[in-house]
Structures are given as C-alpha cells and as structure tokens.
Tab-separated table of C-alpha atoms and ligand atoms in Angstrom:
chain	number	residue	atom	x	y	z
A	1	MET	CA	25.299	1.547	1.763
A	2	ALA	CA	24.479	4.067	-0.937
A	3	ASN	CA	21.026	3.494	-2.357
A	4	SER	CA	22.238	3.857	-5.910
A	5	ASP	CA	24.536	0.822	-5.540
A	6	SER	CA	21.670	-1.538	-4.802
A	7	PRO	CA	20.874	-4.286	-7.241
A	8	ILE	CA	17.420	-4.493	-8.759
A	9	VAL	CA	15.522	-7.334	-7.105
A	10	THR	CA	12.510	-8.807	-8.851
A	11	SER	CA	12.654	-12.159	-7.107
A	12	THR	CA	14.524	-13.688	-4.188
A	13	THR	CA	15.751	-17.152	-3.226
A	14	LEU	CA	17.137	-17.444	0.261
A	15	THR	CA	18.901	-20.576	1.374
A	16	ALA	CA	18.485	-20.281	5.151
A	17	TYR	CA	14.707	-19.857	5.325
A	18	PRO	CA	11.731	-21.503	3.615
A	19	LEU	CA	9.638	-19.409	1.245
A	20	LEU	CA	6.119	-19.041	2.586
A	21	SER	CA	4.532	-17.130	-0.277
A	22	ARG	CA	5.074	-14.795	-3.162
A	23	GLY	CA	2.520	-12.016	-3.615
A	24	LYS	CA	2.369	-9.570	-6.474
A	25	VAL	CA	5.151	-7.532	-4.901
A	26	ARG	CA	6.422	-9.348	-1.802
A	27	ASP	CA	8.384	-12.509	-1.115
A	28	ILE	CA	7.679	-13.836	2.372
A	29	TYR	CA	9.865	-16.320	4.229
A	30	THR	CA	9.315	-18.114	7.502
A	31	LEU	CA	11.910	-17.125	10.092
A	32	SER	CA	10.398	-18.991	13.022
A	33	PRO	CA	6.973	-20.225	14.107
A	34	THR	CA	6.172	-16.666	15.188
A	35	ALA	CA	8.071	-14.449	12.738
A	36	LEU	CA	8.226	-13.840	9.008
A	37	LEU	CA	10.651	-12.053	6.735
A	38	PHE	CA	8.644	-9.638	4.629
A	39	ILE	CA	10.646	-8.652	1.551
A	40	THR	CA	9.430	-5.999	-0.851
A	41	THR	CA	10.837	-6.651	-4.303
A	42	ASP	CA	11.077	-4.201	-7.202
A	43	ARG	CA	8.217	-5.958	-8.996
A	44	THR	CA	5.705	-3.474	-10.329
A	45	SER	CA	2.110	-3.928	-11.297
A	46	ALA	CA	-0.266	-1.772	-13.274
A	47	PHE	CA	-3.845	-2.508	-14.268
A	48	ASP	CA	-3.529	-5.657	-12.111
A	49	VAL	CA	-0.711	-7.314	-14.060
A	50	ILE	CA	2.954	-7.512	-13.171
A	51	LEU	CA	5.431	-5.942	-15.578
A	52	ALA	CA	8.335	-8.095	-16.784
A	53	ASN	CA	11.061	-5.798	-15.469
A	54	GLY	CA	11.201	-4.091	-12.098
A	55	ILE	CA	11.785	-0.532	-10.973
A	56	PRO	CA	15.164	-0.093	-9.268
A	57	SER	CA	14.813	0.628	-5.522
A	58	LYS	CA	11.018	0.592	-5.625
A	59	GLY	CA	10.841	-2.111	-2.953
A	60	ARG	CA	13.265	-0.198	-0.783
A	61	ILE	CA	11.339	3.039	-1.154
A	62	LEU	CA	8.076	1.276	-0.263
A	63	THR	CA	9.698	-0.393	2.736
A	64	GLN	CA	11.085	2.924	3.962
A	65	ILE	CA	7.689	4.615	3.548
A	66	SER	CA	5.979	1.852	5.546
A	67	ALA	CA	8.718	1.993	8.195
A	68	PHE	CA	8.239	5.746	8.410
A	69	TRP	CA	4.503	5.343	9.007
A	70	PHE	CA	4.929	2.534	11.548
A	71	GLY	CA	7.166	4.876	13.551
A	72	PHE	CA	4.889	7.869	13.057
A	73	LEU	CA	1.769	5.961	14.066
A	74	ALA	CA	3.426	4.397	17.106
A	75	GLU	CA	4.035	7.920	18.391
A	76	LYS	CA	0.521	9.190	17.685
A	77	MET	CA	-1.502	6.138	18.659
A	78	SER	CA	-0.118	4.365	21.688
A	79	GLU	CA	-3.011	1.890	21.496
A	80	LEU	CA	-2.007	0.678	18.026
A	81	LYS	CA	-0.348	-2.738	17.717
A	82	THR	CA	1.584	-3.473	14.516
A	83	HIS	CA	3.326	-6.497	13.055
A	84	LEU	CA	6.716	-4.794	12.716
A	85	ILE	CA	9.438	-6.392	14.828
A	86	THR	CA	12.506	-4.803	13.243
A	87	THR	CA	13.877	-3.566	9.931
A	88	GLU	CA	17.195	-5.277	10.768
A	89	LEU	CA	18.147	-8.223	8.613
A	90	PRO	CA	17.901	-11.661	10.200
A	91	ALA	CA	20.944	-13.844	10.862
A	92	GLY	CA	22.030	-16.530	8.459
A	93	LEU	CA	22.103	-14.596	5.175
A	94	SER	CA	24.997	-14.692	2.703
A	95	GLU	CA	26.755	-11.436	1.814
A	96	GLU	CA	24.982	-11.402	-1.549
A	97	GLU	CA	21.608	-11.918	0.111
A	98	ARG	CA	22.319	-9.163	2.623
A	99	ILE	CA	23.095	-6.719	-0.183
A	100	ALA	CA	19.923	-7.651	-2.049
A	101	LEU	CA	17.696	-7.390	1.035
A	102	GLU	CA	19.191	-4.309	2.692
A	103	GLY	CA	16.506	-1.665	3.191
A	104	ARG	CA	13.734	-3.728	1.657
A	105	SER	CA	12.854	-6.190	4.365
A	106	MET	CA	11.146	-6.279	7.707
A	107	GLN	CA	10.915	-8.981	10.303
A	108	VAL	CA	7.258	-9.131	11.207
A	109	ARG	CA	5.036	-11.109	13.519
A	110	ARG	CA	3.411	-14.069	11.853
A	111	LEU	CA	-0.298	-13.589	12.398
A	112	LYS	CA	-3.642	-14.748	11.107
A	113	VAL	CA	-4.642	-12.057	8.630
A	114	LEU	CA	-8.323	-11.110	8.650
A	115	PRO	CA	-9.807	-11.893	5.227
A	116	ILE	CA	-10.977	-8.408	4.277
A	117	GLU	CA	-9.220	-5.350	2.902
A	118	SER	CA	-9.908	-2.384	5.147
A	119	ILE	CA	-10.273	0.572	2.807
A	120	VAL	CA	-10.819	4.148	3.920
A	121	ARG	CA	-11.776	6.901	1.522
A	122	GLY	CA	-11.567	10.615	2.158
A	123	PHE	CA	-12.251	11.510	-1.462
A	124	ILE	CA	-14.494	9.875	-4.026
A	125	ALA	CA	-12.482	8.211	-6.780
A	126	GLY	CA	-11.887	4.906	-8.541
A	127	SER	CA	-14.428	2.142	-7.960
A	128	ALA	CA	-16.292	4.275	-5.389
A	129	TRP	CA	-16.827	7.024	-7.957
A	130	ALA	CA	-17.916	4.482	-10.561
A	131	GLU	CA	-20.522	3.008	-8.214
A	132	TYR	CA	-21.738	6.417	-7.034
A	133	HIS	CA	-22.048	7.643	-10.586
A	134	LYS	CA	-24.294	4.686	-11.395
A	135	THR	CA	-26.381	4.251	-8.250
A	136	GLY	CA	-25.680	7.137	-5.849
A	137	THR	CA	-24.195	4.660	-3.356
A	138	VAL	CA	-20.706	3.599	-2.293
A	139	ASN	CA	-20.342	-0.018	-1.121
A	140	GLY	CA	-24.123	-0.057	-0.997
A	141	MET	CA	-24.226	2.857	1.443
A	142	SER	CA	-26.268	5.873	0.424
A	143	MET	CA	-24.272	9.046	-0.103
A	144	PRO	CA	-25.135	12.742	-0.380
A	145	THR	CA	-26.414	13.746	-3.798
A	146	GLY	CA	-24.446	15.973	-6.141
A	147	LEU	CA	-20.934	14.774	-5.317
A	148	ARG	CA	-18.429	15.426	-8.078
A	149	GLU	CA	-15.555	13.188	-9.127
A	150	SER	CA	-12.555	13.414	-6.730
A	151	GLU	CA	-14.519	15.525	-4.285
A	152	ARG	CA	-13.465	15.539	-0.664
A	153	LEU	CA	-16.044	13.742	1.497
A	154	LYS	CA	-17.410	15.483	4.555
A	155	GLU	CA	-16.179	12.589	6.673
A	156	PRO	CA	-13.927	9.721	5.578
A	157	ILE	CA	-15.835	6.478	5.037
A	158	TRP	CA	-14.964	2.835	5.608
A	159	THR	CA	-15.449	0.806	2.428
A	160	PRO	CA	-14.132	-2.726	2.946
A	161	SER	CA	-13.581	-5.255	0.206
A	162	THR	CA	-13.050	-8.973	0.003
A	163	LYS	CA	-9.495	-10.217	-0.163
A	164	ALA	CA	-9.562	-12.113	-3.410
A	165	ASP	CA	-7.385	-15.126	-4.190
A	166	VAL	CA	-4.556	-14.718	-6.686
A	167	GLY	CA	-5.875	-13.795	-10.111
A	168	GLN	CA	-9.301	-12.748	-8.793
A	169	HIS	CA	-10.508	-9.198	-8.271
A	170	ASP	CA	-11.398	-7.807	-4.868
A	171	GLU	CA	-15.071	-7.027	-4.509
A	172	ASN	CA	-16.398	-4.021	-2.601
A	173	ILE	CA	-18.702	-5.040	0.230
A	174	SER	CA	-20.944	-3.272	2.696
A	175	PRO	CA	-19.770	-2.856	6.296
A	176	ASN	CA	-22.498	-5.346	7.246
A	177	LYS	CA	-21.077	-7.928	4.906
A	178	ALA	CA	-17.608	-7.337	6.386
A	179	ALA	CA	-19.075	-7.946	9.838
A	180	GLU	CA	-20.518	-11.236	8.589
A	181	ILE	CA	-17.135	-12.312	7.227
A	182	ILE	CA	-14.885	-11.463	10.179
A	183	GLY	CA	-17.420	-11.028	12.977
A	184	PRO	CA	-19.012	-7.794	14.217
A	185	ALA	CA	-16.556	-7.119	17.046
A	186	TYR	CA	-13.460	-7.406	14.853
A	187	ALA	CA	-15.172	-5.452	12.070
A	188	GLU	CA	-15.935	-2.562	14.412
A	189	LYS	CA	-12.391	-2.541	15.762
A	190	VAL	CA	-10.878	-2.661	12.276
A	191	LYS	CA	-13.145	0.151	11.118
A	192	GLN	CA	-12.347	2.421	14.066
A	193	LEU	CA	-8.608	1.834	13.830
A	194	SER	CA	-8.619	2.366	10.058
A	195	LEU	CA	-10.528	5.647	10.258
A	196	LYS	CA	-8.287	6.918	13.010
A	197	ILE	CA	-5.037	5.996	11.250
A	198	TYR	CA	-6.257	7.486	7.997
A	199	GLY	CA	-7.355	10.710	9.691
A	200	ILE	CA	-4.001	11.241	11.359
A	201	ALA	CA	-1.996	10.273	8.293
A	202	ARG	CA	-3.888	12.300	5.747
A	203	GLU	CA	-3.645	15.453	7.787
A	204	TYR	CA	0.103	15.032	8.032
A	205	ALA	CA	0.509	14.126	4.348
A	206	GLU	CA	-1.596	17.028	3.167
A	207	GLN	CA	0.632	19.484	4.980
A	208	ARG	CA	3.480	17.965	3.024
A	209	GLY	CA	1.729	18.322	-0.322
A	210	ILE	CA	0.281	14.840	-0.755
A	211	ILE	CA	-3.409	14.089	-0.742
A	212	ILE	CA	-4.067	10.533	0.389
A	213	ALA	CA	-7.377	10.099	-1.394
A	214	ASP	CA	-7.914	6.575	-0.118
A	215	THR	CA	-5.924	3.726	1.313
A	216	LYS	CA	-6.076	0.033	2.071
A	217	PHE	CA	-5.046	-1.522	5.372
A	218	GLU	CA	-4.818	-5.126	6.422
A	219	PHE	CA	-5.255	-6.330	9.972
A	220	ALA	CA	-4.645	-9.584	11.762
A	221	VAL	CA	-5.589	-11.048	15.089
A	222	ASP	CA	-3.067	-12.054	17.698
A	223	GLU	CA	-4.564	-15.384	18.703
A	224	VAL	CA	-2.952	-15.284	22.134
A	225	THR	CA	-4.127	-11.823	23.239
A	226	ASP	CA	-7.051	-11.455	20.809
A	227	GLU	CA	-5.698	-8.028	19.839
A	228	VAL	CA	-6.241	-6.580	16.376
A	229	VAL	CA	-2.875	-5.827	14.793
A	230	LEU	CA	-1.996	-3.622	11.796
A	231	VAL	CA	-0.045	-5.709	9.249
A	232	ASP	CA	1.169	-5.570	5.634
A	233	GLU	CA	2.448	-2.348	4.033
A	234	VAL	CA	1.061	0.932	5.337
A	235	LEU	CA	0.088	4.116	3.505
A	236	THR	CA	2.396	3.611	0.548
A	237	PRO	CA	1.718	4.719	-3.024
A	238	ASP	CA	1.011	1.036	-3.812
A	239	SER	CA	-1.685	0.665	-1.161
A	240	SER	CA	-3.148	4.142	-1.537
A	241	ARG	CA	-4.131	6.816	-4.022
A	242	PHE	CA	-1.578	9.584	-3.657
A	243	TRP	CA	-2.359	12.852	-5.423
A	244	ASP	CA	-0.178	15.918	-5.732
A	245	ARG	CA	-1.967	18.651	-3.774
A	246	GLU	CA	-0.781	21.256	-6.276
A	247	LYS	CA	-2.512	19.494	-9.169
A	248	TYR	CA	-5.745	18.604	-7.410
A	249	GLY	CA	-9.047	19.779	-8.810
A	250	VAL	CA	-12.647	18.615	-8.365
A	251	GLY	CA	-14.874	17.332	-11.161
A	252	ARG	CA	-12.272	15.238	-12.989
A	253	GLY	CA	-9.934	12.293	-12.477
A	254	GLN	CA	-6.568	13.009	-10.825
A	255	GLU	CA	-3.090	11.993	-11.876
A	256	SER	CA	-1.513	9.291	-9.767
A	257	LEU	CA	1.664	10.629	-8.175
A	258	ASP	CA	3.577	7.447	-8.967
A	259	LYS	CA	1.917	5.365	-11.679
A	260	GLN	CA	0.472	7.956	-14.047
A	261	PHE	CA	3.310	7.866	-16.559
A	262	LEU	CA	3.322	4.056	-16.608
A	263	ARG	CA	-0.458	3.793	-16.998
A	264	ASP	CA	-0.541	6.407	-19.740
A	265	TRP	CA	2.258	4.637	-21.591
A	266	LEU	CA	0.564	1.218	-21.346
A	267	THR	CA	-2.699	2.707	-22.560
A	268	LYS	CA	-1.119	4.619	-25.428
A	269	GLU	CA	0.848	1.558	-26.584
A	270	GLY	CA	-2.213	-0.701	-26.376
A	271	LEU	CA	-0.501	-2.821	-23.703
A	272	LYS	CA	-2.989	-2.229	-20.895
A	273	GLY	CA	-3.591	-5.440	-18.936
A	274	LYS	CA	-1.198	-7.555	-21.061
A	275	GLU	CA	1.193	-9.956	-19.356
A	276	GLY	CA	4.976	-9.946	-19.643
A	277	ILE	CA	5.449	-6.367	-20.799
A	278	ASP	CA	8.902	-4.764	-20.556
A	279	MET	CA	8.880	-1.119	-19.543
A	280	THR	CA	11.212	1.130	-21.519
A	281	ASP	CA	14.049	2.880	-19.672
A	282	GLU	CA	12.130	6.128	-19.779
A	283	VAL	CA	9.035	4.545	-18.240
A	284	VAL	CA	11.159	2.897	-15.529
A	285	HIS	CA	12.871	6.156	-14.667
A	286	ARG	CA	9.799	8.350	-14.741
A	287	THR	CA	7.909	5.880	-12.560
A	288	ARG	CA	10.807	5.608	-10.142
A	289	ASP	CA	10.808	9.407	-9.883
A	290	GLY	CA	7.195	9.257	-8.678
A	291	TYR	CA	8.067	6.834	-5.871
A	292	VAL	CA	11.083	8.915	-4.874
A	293	LYS	CA	8.935	12.038	-4.845
A	294	ALA	CA	6.369	10.360	-2.587
A	295	PHE	CA	9.121	9.287	-0.179
A	296	GLU	CA	10.759	12.687	-0.094
A	297	MET	CA	7.543	14.652	0.318
A	298	LEU	CA	6.257	12.408	3.093
A	299	THR	CA	9.401	11.974	5.120
A	300	GLY	CA	11.109	15.280	4.358
A	301	ARG	CA	14.255	13.245	3.757
A	302	LYS	CA	16.276	13.042	0.565
A	303	TRP	CA	16.360	9.693	-1.260
A	304	GLU	CA	19.999	9.216	-2.290
B	401	ADP	N1	2.119	-10.182	9.596
B	401	ADP	C1	1.662	-10.934	8.584
B	401	ADP	N2	1.509	-12.272	8.740
B	401	ADP	C2	1.055	-13.042	7.715
B	401	ADP	N3	0.749	-12.562	6.478
B	401	ADP	C3	0.877	-11.243	6.266
B	401	ADP	C4	1.331	-10.355	7.300
B	401	ADP	N4	1.347	-9.088	6.784
B	401	ADP	C5	0.920	-9.167	5.509
B	401	ADP	N5	0.633	-10.458	5.174
B	401	ADP	C6	0.173	-10.945	3.875
B	401	ADP	O1	1.312	-10.940	3.005
B	401	ADP	C7	0.939	-10.626	1.662
B	401	ADP	C8	1.763	-9.426	1.156
B	401	ADP	O2	2.345	-9.643	-0.102
B	401	ADP	P1	1.893	-8.828	-1.382
B	401	ADP	O3	2.897	-9.063	-2.443
B	401	ADP	O4	1.601	-7.400	-1.011
B	401	ADP	O5	0.569	-9.620	-1.691
B	401	ADP	P2	-0.713	-9.213	-2.554
B	401	ADP	O6	-0.395	-9.573	-3.955
B	401	ADP	O7	-1.760	-10.082	-1.931
B	401	ADP	O8	-0.939	-7.731	-2.309
B	401	ADP	C9	-0.537	-10.306	1.693
B	401	ADP	O9	-1.267	-11.449	1.278
B	401	ADP	C10	-0.822	-10.022	3.176
B	401	ADP	O10	-2.134	-10.357	3.546
B	402	MG	MG1	-0.146	-6.232	-1.170
C-alpha cells in the first residue's frame, strides 16, 4: 500500500481486542495474556502537551524507525532480548482497521515494565545541561569542569529518570536511586545494555549524518526467565535528541531535526504548553518533513 494513501490516525477503536491503555502517542490493546498490540498513532506532542491535530504518517514513520533498529540491534547484539514479536497485523481486524493500522503497529510481548526511564547521553544538552550549568553535576554525578553546551562527552553516561504518571514530569535520578527503585542487579543490567545499544547506534547514525545526542530506553523483566528485555519504541526522534551533523556546533543549543519548526512556531505564537492547539498546514508539513528526513537518513531508504 502506498504510504501517501494512508489515513491520518489520531485515535483508534478496535472491536476485536480490549484497549489496555492510551499513552501520549500510543494506543495499546490486549491480544492475549502474553501479547499486546502496540499502535503508534499520528498524535504529536511538544513541550509536553498533545496538539489537537496529528501529523500524517508520523506513527508509521516512528514504527518503521523502531522496526529498523530492532532488526539492526538483533544482528549486532545476539544477547539482546526485545519485546517485538512481529510487525504483521493480528487476525480479526476489519478492512478499515487494517488500513488504519498498516505499518504503524507491532505485536509485542506483554511484560512488566521496569519503572525507570533508562536515558543515555553522549552529549550534554537539555535537562543535563541545565543541571550542569547550575551545579557542575548531571543527575547528581560530578562531571569534568569547563564543558560547553552540546559538547560531546568523553564517554556516554547513564542518567536514569523516574517514570512519572500521566500529567507528571519525569525526574532525573542518580544511578544509586535507580538501583533502589528497581534493584541493583536489574539496574546494572539495564545500564550496561543501554550504554552498549547507544554506543552501537550512535556510531551508525553519525555515519549517516545524524547525531543521537541522547536517548531514552525502557526495559521490562520476563518474569518466567528473569531476563531483561528491551521494550517500547527504540531510538526514534520522539525518544531521542536527533541533531543534523551538518549543523552541529559546540557552545550553543542545537536545532531538533524533527520538532524545531513546531517548537519555534508555538513559541512565536505564544502557544507554548497550551492544550488543544491546531497546527497550521505549514507546521504539519514542515514537521512531517523532519520525521521523513530522520527515517531516510537512518535507513537509507526512501519514504514514499
Ligand atoms: N512490551 C510492553 N509491555 C507492556 N507495556 C509496554 C511495553 N512496551 C512499552 N510499554 C509501555 O507502553 C507505553 C507506550 O505508550 P506511549 O504513548 O509511548 O506512552 P507515554 O506517554 O508513557 O510515553 C509506555 O507506558 C510503556 O512503558
Ligand atoms: Mg512513550
């Protein structure tokens, strides 16, 4: 099916399966006691609020980027377990539902998600830069003096955060605090896996012109085997800071590859953080271009 024919999907209602939850971007249905249907809608958020209209194909682009990384990582890290079962659609959908879900859903293992966000940073930006600027630390850890904004760190660092409930903000925590929350053994495993995945991915992305400044992973535990499993979306522009390598420079903030136009527009119009805002056609299209660009640069494939 041609990508351009796809309908915009900001919300789903399936008849065959019960809705488990709706996140900011995803609708999740229960397929069986052990599997979920993970649907990425075209909902878009900026400054932590969801815009009223969606961005056509955004959910499909994000799903294809995650699928790309799941495949890539499976090849590079044979020890890595992930939640992906298949990108095929499940049985029992109507024709209309199949069209809406094509390319934007994954069947995944239903697992107990560990209640921290596993963030890795290779560059100092965002909340890490803000903290460093104030106290010389990042997540309470002391850092070398004299770092400049957006500077590449000597070694990537693990900077976990809490996984806040809906409407709350995640809070950066020290690795020790993360170990208290999920237990030291899981924390160590999550940290090692996160640093390794990030290292492999950022090297690849950088060769393709994208700097992955930082990224957020989520992990779960398989309660039968006790294995730590990579879940959620992986290394997408929504879960990471993607910078255009060509535009990168130290000592200043960087443009976001995907959301810069949208953020600038919201700021300029005085709409930053307001609920229920409709993006103009231009904002929708310019933002969509950023997602397409990320997909094309990373995968080397053309988005039709
Ligand atoms: N395999 C899985 N099993 C159960 N829950 C999962 C799995 N993978 C991801 N999740 C959860 O599904 C949700 C993803 O939906 P999303 O819209 O991204 O939510 P959020 O607004 O919390 O980012 C997250 O809460 C994530 O922890
Ligand atoms: Mg999410």
